[in-house]
Coordinates of C-alpha atoms in Angstrom, one line a residue:
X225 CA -12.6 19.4 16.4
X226 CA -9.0 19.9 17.3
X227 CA -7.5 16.9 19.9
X228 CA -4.3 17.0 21.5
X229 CA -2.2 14.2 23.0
X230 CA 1.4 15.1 24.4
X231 CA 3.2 12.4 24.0
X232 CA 7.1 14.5 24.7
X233 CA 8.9 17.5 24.4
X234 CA 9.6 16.7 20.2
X235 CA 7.5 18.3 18.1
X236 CA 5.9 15.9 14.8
X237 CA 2.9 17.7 12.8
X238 CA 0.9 15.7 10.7
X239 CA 1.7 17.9 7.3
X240 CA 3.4 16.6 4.8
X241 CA 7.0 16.7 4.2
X242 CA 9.6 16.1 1.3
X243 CA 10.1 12.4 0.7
X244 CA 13.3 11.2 1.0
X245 CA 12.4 7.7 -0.3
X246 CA 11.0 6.4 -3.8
X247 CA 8.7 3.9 -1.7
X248 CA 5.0 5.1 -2.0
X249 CA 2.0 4.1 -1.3
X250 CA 0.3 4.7 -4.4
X251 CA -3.1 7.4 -4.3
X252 CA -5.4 4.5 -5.0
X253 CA -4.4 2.7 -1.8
X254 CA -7.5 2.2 0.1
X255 CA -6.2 2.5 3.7
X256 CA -8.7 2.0 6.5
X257 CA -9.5 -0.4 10.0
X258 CA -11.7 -2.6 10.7
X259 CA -14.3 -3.9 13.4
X260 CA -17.1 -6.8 14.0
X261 CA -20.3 -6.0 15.0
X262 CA -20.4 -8.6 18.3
X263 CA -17.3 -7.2 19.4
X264 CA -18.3 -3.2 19.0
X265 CA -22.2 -3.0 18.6
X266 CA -23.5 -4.1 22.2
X267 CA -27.2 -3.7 22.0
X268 CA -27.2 -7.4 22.5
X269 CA -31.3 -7.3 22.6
X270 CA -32.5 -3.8 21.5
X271 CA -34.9 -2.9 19.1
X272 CA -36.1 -6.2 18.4
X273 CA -32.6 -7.9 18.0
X274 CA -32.5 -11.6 17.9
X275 CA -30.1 -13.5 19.9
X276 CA -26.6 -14.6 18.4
X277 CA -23.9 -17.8 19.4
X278 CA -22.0 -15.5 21.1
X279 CA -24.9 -14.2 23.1
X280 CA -26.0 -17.7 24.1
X281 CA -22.5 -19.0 25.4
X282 CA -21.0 -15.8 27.0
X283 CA -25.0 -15.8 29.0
X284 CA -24.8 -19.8 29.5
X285 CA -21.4 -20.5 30.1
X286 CA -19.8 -17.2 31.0
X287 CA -17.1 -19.4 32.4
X288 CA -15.1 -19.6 29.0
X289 CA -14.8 -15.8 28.2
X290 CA -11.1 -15.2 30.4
X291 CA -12.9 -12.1 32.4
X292 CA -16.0 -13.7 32.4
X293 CA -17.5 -10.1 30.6
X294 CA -19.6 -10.4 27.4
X295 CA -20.4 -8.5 24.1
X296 CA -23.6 -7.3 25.7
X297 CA -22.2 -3.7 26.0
X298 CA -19.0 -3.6 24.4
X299 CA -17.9 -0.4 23.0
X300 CA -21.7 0.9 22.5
X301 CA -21.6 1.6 18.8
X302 CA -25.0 1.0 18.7
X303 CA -25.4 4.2 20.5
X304 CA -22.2 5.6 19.5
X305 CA -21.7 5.0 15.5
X306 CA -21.5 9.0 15.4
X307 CA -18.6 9.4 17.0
X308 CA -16.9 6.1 15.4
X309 CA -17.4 7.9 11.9
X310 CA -15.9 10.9 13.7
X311 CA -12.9 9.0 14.8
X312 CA -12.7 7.7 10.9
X313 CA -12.5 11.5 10.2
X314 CA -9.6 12.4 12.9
X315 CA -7.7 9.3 11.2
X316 CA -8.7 10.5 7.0
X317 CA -9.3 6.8 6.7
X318 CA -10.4 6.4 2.9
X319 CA -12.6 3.1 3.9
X320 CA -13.8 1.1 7.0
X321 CA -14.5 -2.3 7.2
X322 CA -17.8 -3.5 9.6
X323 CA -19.6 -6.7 9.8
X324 CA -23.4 -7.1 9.8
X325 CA -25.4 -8.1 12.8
X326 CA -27.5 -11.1 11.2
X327 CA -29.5 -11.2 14.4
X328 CA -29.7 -7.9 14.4
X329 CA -31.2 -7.6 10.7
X330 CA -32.9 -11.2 10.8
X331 CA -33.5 -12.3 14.7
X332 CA -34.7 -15.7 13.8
X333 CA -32.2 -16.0 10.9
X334 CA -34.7 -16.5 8.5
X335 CA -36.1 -13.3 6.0
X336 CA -39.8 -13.8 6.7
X337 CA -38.8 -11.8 9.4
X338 CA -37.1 -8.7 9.2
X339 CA -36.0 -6.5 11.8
X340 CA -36.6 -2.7 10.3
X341 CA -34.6 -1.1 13.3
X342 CA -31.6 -3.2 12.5
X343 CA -31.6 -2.1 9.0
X344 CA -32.0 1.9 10.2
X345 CA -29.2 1.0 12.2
X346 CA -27.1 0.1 9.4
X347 CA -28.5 2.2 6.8
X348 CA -27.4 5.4 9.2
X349 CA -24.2 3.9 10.7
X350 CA -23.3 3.3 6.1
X351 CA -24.9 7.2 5.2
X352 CA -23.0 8.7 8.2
X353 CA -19.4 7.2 6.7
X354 CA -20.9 8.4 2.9
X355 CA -21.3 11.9 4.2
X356 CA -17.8 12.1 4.5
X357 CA -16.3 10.1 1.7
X358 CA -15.4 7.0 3.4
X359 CA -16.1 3.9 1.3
X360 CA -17.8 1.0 3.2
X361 CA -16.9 -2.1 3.4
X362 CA -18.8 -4.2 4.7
X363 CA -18.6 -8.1 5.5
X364 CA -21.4 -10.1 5.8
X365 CA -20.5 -13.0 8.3
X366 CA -18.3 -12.2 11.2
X367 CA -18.7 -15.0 13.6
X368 CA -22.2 -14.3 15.3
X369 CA -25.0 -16.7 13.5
X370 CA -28.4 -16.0 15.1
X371 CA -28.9 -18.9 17.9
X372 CA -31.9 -20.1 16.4
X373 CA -29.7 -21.1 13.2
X374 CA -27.4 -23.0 15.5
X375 CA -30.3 -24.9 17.2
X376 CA -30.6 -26.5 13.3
X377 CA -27.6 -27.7 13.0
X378 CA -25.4 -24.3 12.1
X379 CA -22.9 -24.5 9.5
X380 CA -23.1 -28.4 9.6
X381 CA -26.4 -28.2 8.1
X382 CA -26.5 -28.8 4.1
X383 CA -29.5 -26.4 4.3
X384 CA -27.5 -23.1 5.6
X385 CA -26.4 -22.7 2.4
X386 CA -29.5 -21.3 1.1
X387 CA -30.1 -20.1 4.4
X388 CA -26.6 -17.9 3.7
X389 CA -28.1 -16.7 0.6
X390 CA -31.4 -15.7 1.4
X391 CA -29.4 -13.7 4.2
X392 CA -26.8 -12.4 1.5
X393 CA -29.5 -11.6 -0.6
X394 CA -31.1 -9.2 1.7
X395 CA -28.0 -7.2 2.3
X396 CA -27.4 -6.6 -1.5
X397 CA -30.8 -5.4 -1.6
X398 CA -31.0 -3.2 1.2
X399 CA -27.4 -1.4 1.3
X400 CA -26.1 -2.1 -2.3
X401 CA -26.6 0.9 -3.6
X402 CA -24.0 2.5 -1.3
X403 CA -21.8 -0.6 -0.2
X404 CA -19.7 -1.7 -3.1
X405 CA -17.5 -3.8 -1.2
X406 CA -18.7 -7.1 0.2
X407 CA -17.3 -9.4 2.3
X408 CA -19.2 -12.9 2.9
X409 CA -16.8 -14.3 5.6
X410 CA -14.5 -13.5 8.2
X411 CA -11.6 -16.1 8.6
X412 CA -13.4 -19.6 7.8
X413 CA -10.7 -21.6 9.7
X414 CA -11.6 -19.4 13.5
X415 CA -15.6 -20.4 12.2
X416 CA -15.1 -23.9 11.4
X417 CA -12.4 -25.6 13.3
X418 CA -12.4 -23.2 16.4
X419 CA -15.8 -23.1 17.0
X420 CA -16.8 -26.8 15.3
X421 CA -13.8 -29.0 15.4
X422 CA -12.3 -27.1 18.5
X423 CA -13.7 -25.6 21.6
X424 CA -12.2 -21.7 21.2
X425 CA -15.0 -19.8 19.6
X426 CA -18.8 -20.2 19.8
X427 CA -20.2 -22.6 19.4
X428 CA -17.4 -24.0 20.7
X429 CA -18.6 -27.9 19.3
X430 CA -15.6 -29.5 19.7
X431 CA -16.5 -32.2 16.6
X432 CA -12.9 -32.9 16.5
X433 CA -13.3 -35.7 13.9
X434 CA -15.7 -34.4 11.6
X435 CA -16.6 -30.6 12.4
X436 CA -14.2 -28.5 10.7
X437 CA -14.3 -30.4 7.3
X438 CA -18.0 -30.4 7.5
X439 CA -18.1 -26.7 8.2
X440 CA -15.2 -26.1 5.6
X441 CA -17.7 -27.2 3.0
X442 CA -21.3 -25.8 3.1
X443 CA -19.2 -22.8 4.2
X444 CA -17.1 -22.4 0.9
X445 CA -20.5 -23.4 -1.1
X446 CA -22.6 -20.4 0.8
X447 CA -19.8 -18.2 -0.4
X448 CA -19.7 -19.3 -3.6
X449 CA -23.9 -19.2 -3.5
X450 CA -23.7 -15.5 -2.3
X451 CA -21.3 -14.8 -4.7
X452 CA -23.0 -15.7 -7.4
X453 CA -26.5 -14.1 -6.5
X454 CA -24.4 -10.8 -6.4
X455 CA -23.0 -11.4 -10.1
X456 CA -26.5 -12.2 -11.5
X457 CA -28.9 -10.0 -9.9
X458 CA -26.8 -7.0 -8.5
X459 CA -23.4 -6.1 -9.9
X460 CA -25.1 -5.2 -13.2
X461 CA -26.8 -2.2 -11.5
X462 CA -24.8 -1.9 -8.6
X463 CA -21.3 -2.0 -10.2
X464 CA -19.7 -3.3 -6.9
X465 CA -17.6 -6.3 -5.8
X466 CA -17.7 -9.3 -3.7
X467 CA -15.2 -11.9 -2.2
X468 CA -13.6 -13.7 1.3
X469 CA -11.4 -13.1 4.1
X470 CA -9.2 -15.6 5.1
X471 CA -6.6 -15.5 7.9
X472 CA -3.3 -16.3 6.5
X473 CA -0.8 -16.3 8.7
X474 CA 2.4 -17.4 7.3
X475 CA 4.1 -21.0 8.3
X476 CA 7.7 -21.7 6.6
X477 CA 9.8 -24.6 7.6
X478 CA 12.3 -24.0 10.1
X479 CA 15.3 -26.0 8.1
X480 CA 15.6 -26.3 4.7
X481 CA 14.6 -30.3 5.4
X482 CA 12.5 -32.0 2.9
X483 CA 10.5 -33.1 6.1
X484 CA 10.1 -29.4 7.6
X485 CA 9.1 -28.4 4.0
X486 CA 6.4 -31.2 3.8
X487 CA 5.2 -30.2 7.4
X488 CA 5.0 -26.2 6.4
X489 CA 3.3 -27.2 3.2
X490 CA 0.6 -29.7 5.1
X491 CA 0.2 -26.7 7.7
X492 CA -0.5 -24.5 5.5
X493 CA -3.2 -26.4 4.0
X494 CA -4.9 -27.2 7.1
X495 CA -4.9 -23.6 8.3
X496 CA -6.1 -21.9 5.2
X497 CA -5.4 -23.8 2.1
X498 CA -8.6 -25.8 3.4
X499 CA -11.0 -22.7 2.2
X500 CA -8.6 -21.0 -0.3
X501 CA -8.2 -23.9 -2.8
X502 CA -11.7 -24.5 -3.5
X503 CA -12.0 -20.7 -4.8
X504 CA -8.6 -19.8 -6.2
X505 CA -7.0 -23.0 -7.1
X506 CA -7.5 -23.8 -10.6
X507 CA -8.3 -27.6 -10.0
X508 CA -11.1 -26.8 -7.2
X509 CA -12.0 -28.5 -4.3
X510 CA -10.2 -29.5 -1.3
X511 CA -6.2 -29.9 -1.2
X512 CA -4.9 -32.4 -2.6
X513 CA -2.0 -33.9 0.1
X514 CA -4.5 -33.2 3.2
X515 CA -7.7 -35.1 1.5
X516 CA -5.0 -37.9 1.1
X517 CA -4.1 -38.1 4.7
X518 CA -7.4 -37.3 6.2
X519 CA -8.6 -40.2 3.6
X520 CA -6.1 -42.9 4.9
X521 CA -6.2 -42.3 8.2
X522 CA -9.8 -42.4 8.6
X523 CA -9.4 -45.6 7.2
X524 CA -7.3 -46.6 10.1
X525 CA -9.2 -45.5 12.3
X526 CA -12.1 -47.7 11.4
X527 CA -14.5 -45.2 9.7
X528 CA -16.3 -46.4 6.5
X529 CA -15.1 -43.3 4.3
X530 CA -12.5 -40.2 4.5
X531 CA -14.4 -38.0 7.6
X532 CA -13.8 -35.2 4.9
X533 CA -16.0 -34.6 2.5
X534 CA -15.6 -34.3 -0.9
X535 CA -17.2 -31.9 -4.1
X536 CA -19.3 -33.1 -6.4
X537 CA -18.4 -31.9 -10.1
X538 CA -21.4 -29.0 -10.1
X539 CA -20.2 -28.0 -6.9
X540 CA -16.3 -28.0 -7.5
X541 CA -17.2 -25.9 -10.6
X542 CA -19.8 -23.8 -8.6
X543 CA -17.0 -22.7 -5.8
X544 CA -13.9 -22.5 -8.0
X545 CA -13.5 -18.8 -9.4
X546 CA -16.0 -17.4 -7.1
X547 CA -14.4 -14.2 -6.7
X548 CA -13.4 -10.8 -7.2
X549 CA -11.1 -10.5 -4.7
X550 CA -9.2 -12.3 -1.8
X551 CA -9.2 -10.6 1.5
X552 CA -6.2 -11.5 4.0
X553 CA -6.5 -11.0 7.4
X554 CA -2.4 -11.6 8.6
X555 CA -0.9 -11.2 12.4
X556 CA 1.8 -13.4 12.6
X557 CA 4.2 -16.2 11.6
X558 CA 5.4 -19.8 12.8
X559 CA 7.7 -21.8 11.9
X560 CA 6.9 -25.8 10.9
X561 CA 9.5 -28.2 12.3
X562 CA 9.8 -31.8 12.5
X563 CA 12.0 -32.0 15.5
X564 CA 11.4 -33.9 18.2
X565 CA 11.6 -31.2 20.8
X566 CA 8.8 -29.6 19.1
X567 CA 6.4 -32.3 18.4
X568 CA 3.4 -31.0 19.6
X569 CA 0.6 -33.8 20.1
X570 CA -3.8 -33.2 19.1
X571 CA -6.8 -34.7 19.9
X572 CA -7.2 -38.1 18.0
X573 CA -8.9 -37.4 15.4
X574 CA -8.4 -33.9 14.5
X575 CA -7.6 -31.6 12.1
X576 CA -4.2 -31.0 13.1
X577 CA -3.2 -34.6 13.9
X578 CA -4.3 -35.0 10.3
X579 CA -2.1 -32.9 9.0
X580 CA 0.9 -34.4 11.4
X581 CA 2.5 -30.8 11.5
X582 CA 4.0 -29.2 14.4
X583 CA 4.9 -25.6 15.4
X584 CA 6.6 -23.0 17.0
X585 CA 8.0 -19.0 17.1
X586 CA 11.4 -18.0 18.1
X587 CA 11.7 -17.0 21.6
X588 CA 13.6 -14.0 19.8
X589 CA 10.7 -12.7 17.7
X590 CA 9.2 -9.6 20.0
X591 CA 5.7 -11.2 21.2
X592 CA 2.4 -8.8 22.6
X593 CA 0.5 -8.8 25.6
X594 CA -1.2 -12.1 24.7
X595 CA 1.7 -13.8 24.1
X596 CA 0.1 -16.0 20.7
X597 CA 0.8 -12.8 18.8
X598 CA 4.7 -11.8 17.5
X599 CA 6.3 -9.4 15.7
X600 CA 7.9 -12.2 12.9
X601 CA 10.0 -10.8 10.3
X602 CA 9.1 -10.1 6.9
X603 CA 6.0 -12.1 7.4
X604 CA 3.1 -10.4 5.0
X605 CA 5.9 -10.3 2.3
X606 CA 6.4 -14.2 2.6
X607 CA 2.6 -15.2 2.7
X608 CA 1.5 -12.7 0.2
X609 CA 4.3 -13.5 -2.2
X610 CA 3.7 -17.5 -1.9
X611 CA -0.2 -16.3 -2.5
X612 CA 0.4 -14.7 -5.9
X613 CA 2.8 -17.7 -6.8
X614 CA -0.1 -19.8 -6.0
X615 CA -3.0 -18.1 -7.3
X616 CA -1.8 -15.8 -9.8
X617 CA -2.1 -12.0 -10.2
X618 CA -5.4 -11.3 -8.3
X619 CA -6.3 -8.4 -6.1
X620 CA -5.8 -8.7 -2.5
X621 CA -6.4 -6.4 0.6
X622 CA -4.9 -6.8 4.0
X623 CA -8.6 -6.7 5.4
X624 CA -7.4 -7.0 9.3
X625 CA -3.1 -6.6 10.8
X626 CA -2.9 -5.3 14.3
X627 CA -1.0 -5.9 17.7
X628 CA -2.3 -5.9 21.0
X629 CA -1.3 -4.5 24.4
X630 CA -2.4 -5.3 28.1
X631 CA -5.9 -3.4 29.5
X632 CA -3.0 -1.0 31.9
X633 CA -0.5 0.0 28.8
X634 CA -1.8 3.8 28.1
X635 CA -1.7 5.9 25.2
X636 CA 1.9 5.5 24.5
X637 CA 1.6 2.3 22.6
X638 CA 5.5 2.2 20.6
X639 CA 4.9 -1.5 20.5
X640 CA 2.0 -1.0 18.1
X641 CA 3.9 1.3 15.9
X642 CA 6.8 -0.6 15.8
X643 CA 4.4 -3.5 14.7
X644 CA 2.5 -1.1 12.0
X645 CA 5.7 0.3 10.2
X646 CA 7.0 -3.0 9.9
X647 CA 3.8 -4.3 8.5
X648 CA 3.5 -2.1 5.9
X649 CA 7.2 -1.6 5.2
X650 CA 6.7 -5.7 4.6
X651 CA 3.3 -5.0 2.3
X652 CA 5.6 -2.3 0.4
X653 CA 8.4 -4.8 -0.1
X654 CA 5.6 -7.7 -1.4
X655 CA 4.0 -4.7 -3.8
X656 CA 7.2 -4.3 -5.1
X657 CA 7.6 -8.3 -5.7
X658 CA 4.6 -7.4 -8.0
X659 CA 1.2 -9.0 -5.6
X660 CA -1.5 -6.3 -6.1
X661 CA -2.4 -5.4 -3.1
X662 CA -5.4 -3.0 -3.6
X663 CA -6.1 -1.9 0.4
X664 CA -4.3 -2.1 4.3
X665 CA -7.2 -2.2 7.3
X666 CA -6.0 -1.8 10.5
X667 CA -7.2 -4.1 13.5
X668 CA -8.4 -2.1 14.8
X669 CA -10.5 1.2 15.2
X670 CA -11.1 1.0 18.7
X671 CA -10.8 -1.3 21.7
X672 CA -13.4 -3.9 21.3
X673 CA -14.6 -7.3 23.0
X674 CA -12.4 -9.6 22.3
X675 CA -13.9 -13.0 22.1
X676 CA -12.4 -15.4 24.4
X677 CA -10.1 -13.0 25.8
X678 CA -12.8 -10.4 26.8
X679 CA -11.6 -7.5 27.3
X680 CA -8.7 -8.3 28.8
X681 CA -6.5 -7.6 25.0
X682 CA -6.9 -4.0 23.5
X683 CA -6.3 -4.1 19.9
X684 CA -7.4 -0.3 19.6
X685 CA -5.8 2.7 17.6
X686 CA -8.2 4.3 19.9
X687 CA -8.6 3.3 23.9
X688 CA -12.1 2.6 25.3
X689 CA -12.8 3.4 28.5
X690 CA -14.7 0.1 29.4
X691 CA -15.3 1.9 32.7
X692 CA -17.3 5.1 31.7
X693 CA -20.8 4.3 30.6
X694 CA -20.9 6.7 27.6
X695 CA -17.6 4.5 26.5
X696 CA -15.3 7.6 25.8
X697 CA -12.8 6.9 23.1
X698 CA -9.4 8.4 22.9
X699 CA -6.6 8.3 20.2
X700 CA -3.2 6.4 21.3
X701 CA 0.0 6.9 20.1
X702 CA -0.7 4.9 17.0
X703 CA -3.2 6.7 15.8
X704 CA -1.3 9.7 15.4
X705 CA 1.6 7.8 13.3
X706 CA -1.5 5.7 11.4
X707 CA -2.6 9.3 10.6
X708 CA 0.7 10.5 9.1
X709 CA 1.1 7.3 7.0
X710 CA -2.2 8.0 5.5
X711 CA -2.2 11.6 4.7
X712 CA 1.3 11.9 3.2
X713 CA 1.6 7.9 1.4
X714 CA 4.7 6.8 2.5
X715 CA 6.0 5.6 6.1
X716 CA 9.1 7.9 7.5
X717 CA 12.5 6.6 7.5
X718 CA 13.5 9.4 10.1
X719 CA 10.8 8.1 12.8
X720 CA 11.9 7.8 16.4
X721 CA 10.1 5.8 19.0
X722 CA 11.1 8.4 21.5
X723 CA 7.9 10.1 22.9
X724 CA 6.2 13.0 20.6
X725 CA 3.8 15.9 20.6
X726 CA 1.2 15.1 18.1
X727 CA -1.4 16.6 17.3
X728 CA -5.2 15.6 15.2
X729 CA -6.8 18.6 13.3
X730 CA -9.8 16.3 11.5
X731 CA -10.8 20.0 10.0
X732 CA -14.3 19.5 11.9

């Protein structure tokens, strides 16, 4: 299959050409994109699906989704995985990263019962991208807990640990053999305080006191309990590897005050250091300076004990080391100040009045079509080099880094490029500060549902046509110059953002 976009009157093939530079990606470098399954599946009830969070609020209270659409459809990869594997092709991704359905595989949650047309589904969409050599990676949590889970309690239930598990335990069995590269959650802090100490994400809670810390644990334990089962009872034979995704966007102090140090450090913990320091810190558990000030001012605010909870021994040692890898999903950067001008005030209690940090991006750094998301300099060199200094010499992936752009924008997305170069010009710079990073996916294949937003922000190399009922897919400008990067390992110092001729032969 042979696609053409003109872009121009230049004339850019995707061959390879003499490097100029001496900065590589090495031939190891797993590049790829990734996807979730609410926001790309659709098939919300067929073949036996069970219903999801996501289901249940965008039907009950499509009020909170910004175009009031839902995940019901979406991009129809349900119907279409075919032609996403094709579009994996066109690009020469080496991997793709996908999330599991657990409603889909387990409708009621639970593995008495379990759905055998959700695990065709999978078991074609993962043979379909082994046909062709594509590794996949697959996570196992990605924001869509079956409703009937929820209904219990959700992630503030002791019990879902085991419930995570027995869930976790199924997917080794049935795709291990051919998946060996596991996932077990997508971006704690959007599942935890969004959607339990916040009202942003399903199941949108909004426990501000208590619901992300409560959430933060039995989800760092079900990790650790997944983790775990997969080191026992199937690495030995299926030789693959497990670990998290965290979102880590990077927060710096805006001065070089003592007090806009303090407030970037205590951000930092409240975003992510929350669900990163019980499994890569060396002394476990919670972080230290947050537990403090969650601890005293739950005192003052009249409650009998801190409103976070804390480890027991078995389970601080059960968490701590339980990986093989740390997953980073990065978009952006703020900057922590203790000005005046930018105090920015929370609910009472909360996780971020707890934390007493406040806030903001330059008006300079060049934002996207939402607005939340900017183009901040040097920012996966500064969080991934603060991560190694932190953690030590572990392996890391960039397992989601993308930009967005407005439903009208086209094909001729320059913003997104100029986004993806500088990306990975900044992940070059941080391998070259010596942080292992194994692996760069993209965010993200295709157009997708995009939670809250609906889909009213595109985040797609390639465009969906939410109008057309077979969901057509066609490459942007980004995919072209995502292509380039990949075959020939290096990103081109001669690039111009004028418009190009480009051309895809996926050798089909």
């Amino acid at each position: 299959m042979r696609l053409i976009i003109l872009l121009g009157l230049f004339v850019v093939s995707c061959t390879a050409k003499t490097v100029r530079q001496d900065r590589r990606f090495p031939d190891d470098f797993i590049f790829g994109t990734a996807t979730a399954s609410y926001q790309i599946e659709g098939g919300w009830e067929a073949d036996g699906k069970g219903e999801n969070i996501w289901d249940y609020m965008t039907h009950n209270k499509p009020e909170v989704i910004k175009d009031m659409t839902n995940g019901d459809i979406a991009a129809d990869t349900y119907n279409n995985y075919k032609r996403d594997v094709e579009m994996m092709r066109e690009l020469g991704l080496d991997a793709y990263r996908f999330s599991l359905s657990w409603a889909r595989l387990l409708p009621d949650g639970f593995t008495n019962n379990v759905n055998e047309a959700g695990v065709t589904f999978y078991n074609n969409y993962i043979d379909e991208m082994i046909k062709y050599n594509i590794q996949p990676m697959v996570t196992l949590y990605h924001w869509d807990l079956p409703q009937k889970l929820q209904e219990l309690g959700g992630f503030v239930n002791p019990l879902f640990t085991d419930w995570f598990e027995d869930y976790a335990r199924l997917a080794f069995e049935r795709f291990g053999d051919r998946v060996k590269f596991w996932i077990t959650f997508n971006e704690p802090r959007e599942i935890c305080y969004e959607g339990y100490g916040a009202a942003t994400k399903a199941p949108i809670l909004n426990a501000t006191a208590v619901g992300t810390y409560l959430c933060a644990k039995n989800l760092v334990i079900a990790h650790a309990k997944a983790y775990h089962a997969y080191v026992k009872d199937f690495k030995p034979n299926q030789n693959g590897q497990c670990g998290i995704t965290i979102s880590v966007n990077w927060f710096g102090p805006a001065t070089d005050s003592e007090e806009d140090h303090i407030m970037a450090e205590l951000r930092r913990q409240a975003e992510w250091g929350l669900y990163a320091e019980p499994i890569f810190s060396q002394q476990g558990g919670f972080p230290k300076e947050l537990s403090e000030r969650v601890a005293e001012k739950s005192a003052k605010q009249g409650y009998a004990s801190s409103r976070m909870p804390s480890f027991t021994d078995e389970e601080r040692d059960l968490v701590r080391g339980s990986f093989d890898f740390f997953g980073v999903n990065h978009y952006t950067a703020f900057l922590a100040s203790a000005a005046k001008e930018h105090k920015t005030y929370y609910p009472v209690p909360s996780l971020y009045d707890d934390s007493d940090s406040s806030t903001y991006t330059p008006d300079d750094w060049p934002k996207s079509a939402s607005g939340w998301l900017k183009l901040a300099p040097n920012s996966i060199f500064d969080a991934f080099t603060f991560l190694r200094n932190k953690y030590g010499d572990i392996d890391f992936y960039v397992t989601e880094n993308g930009w967005s752009t407005s439903p009208t924008a086209g094909l001729i997305d320059d913003d997104r490029v100029r986004y993806y170069r500088a990306a990975l010009n900044s992940l070059l710079d941080a391998r070259e500060a010596g942080v292992n990073i194994k692996g760069y996916m993209a965010w993200s294949l295709m157009d997708n549902f995009e939670w809250m937003e609906g889909i009213t922000e595109r985040f797609g190399l390639y465009e969906v046509d939410f109008e057309d009922p077979a969901r057509s897919r066609t490459p942007r400008k980004s995919a072209f110059v995502y292509k380039h990067i990949i075959k020939n390992r290096y990103i081109d110092s001669d690039y111009k953002p004028e418009s190009l001729t480009m051309t895809i032969d996926d050798g089909l």
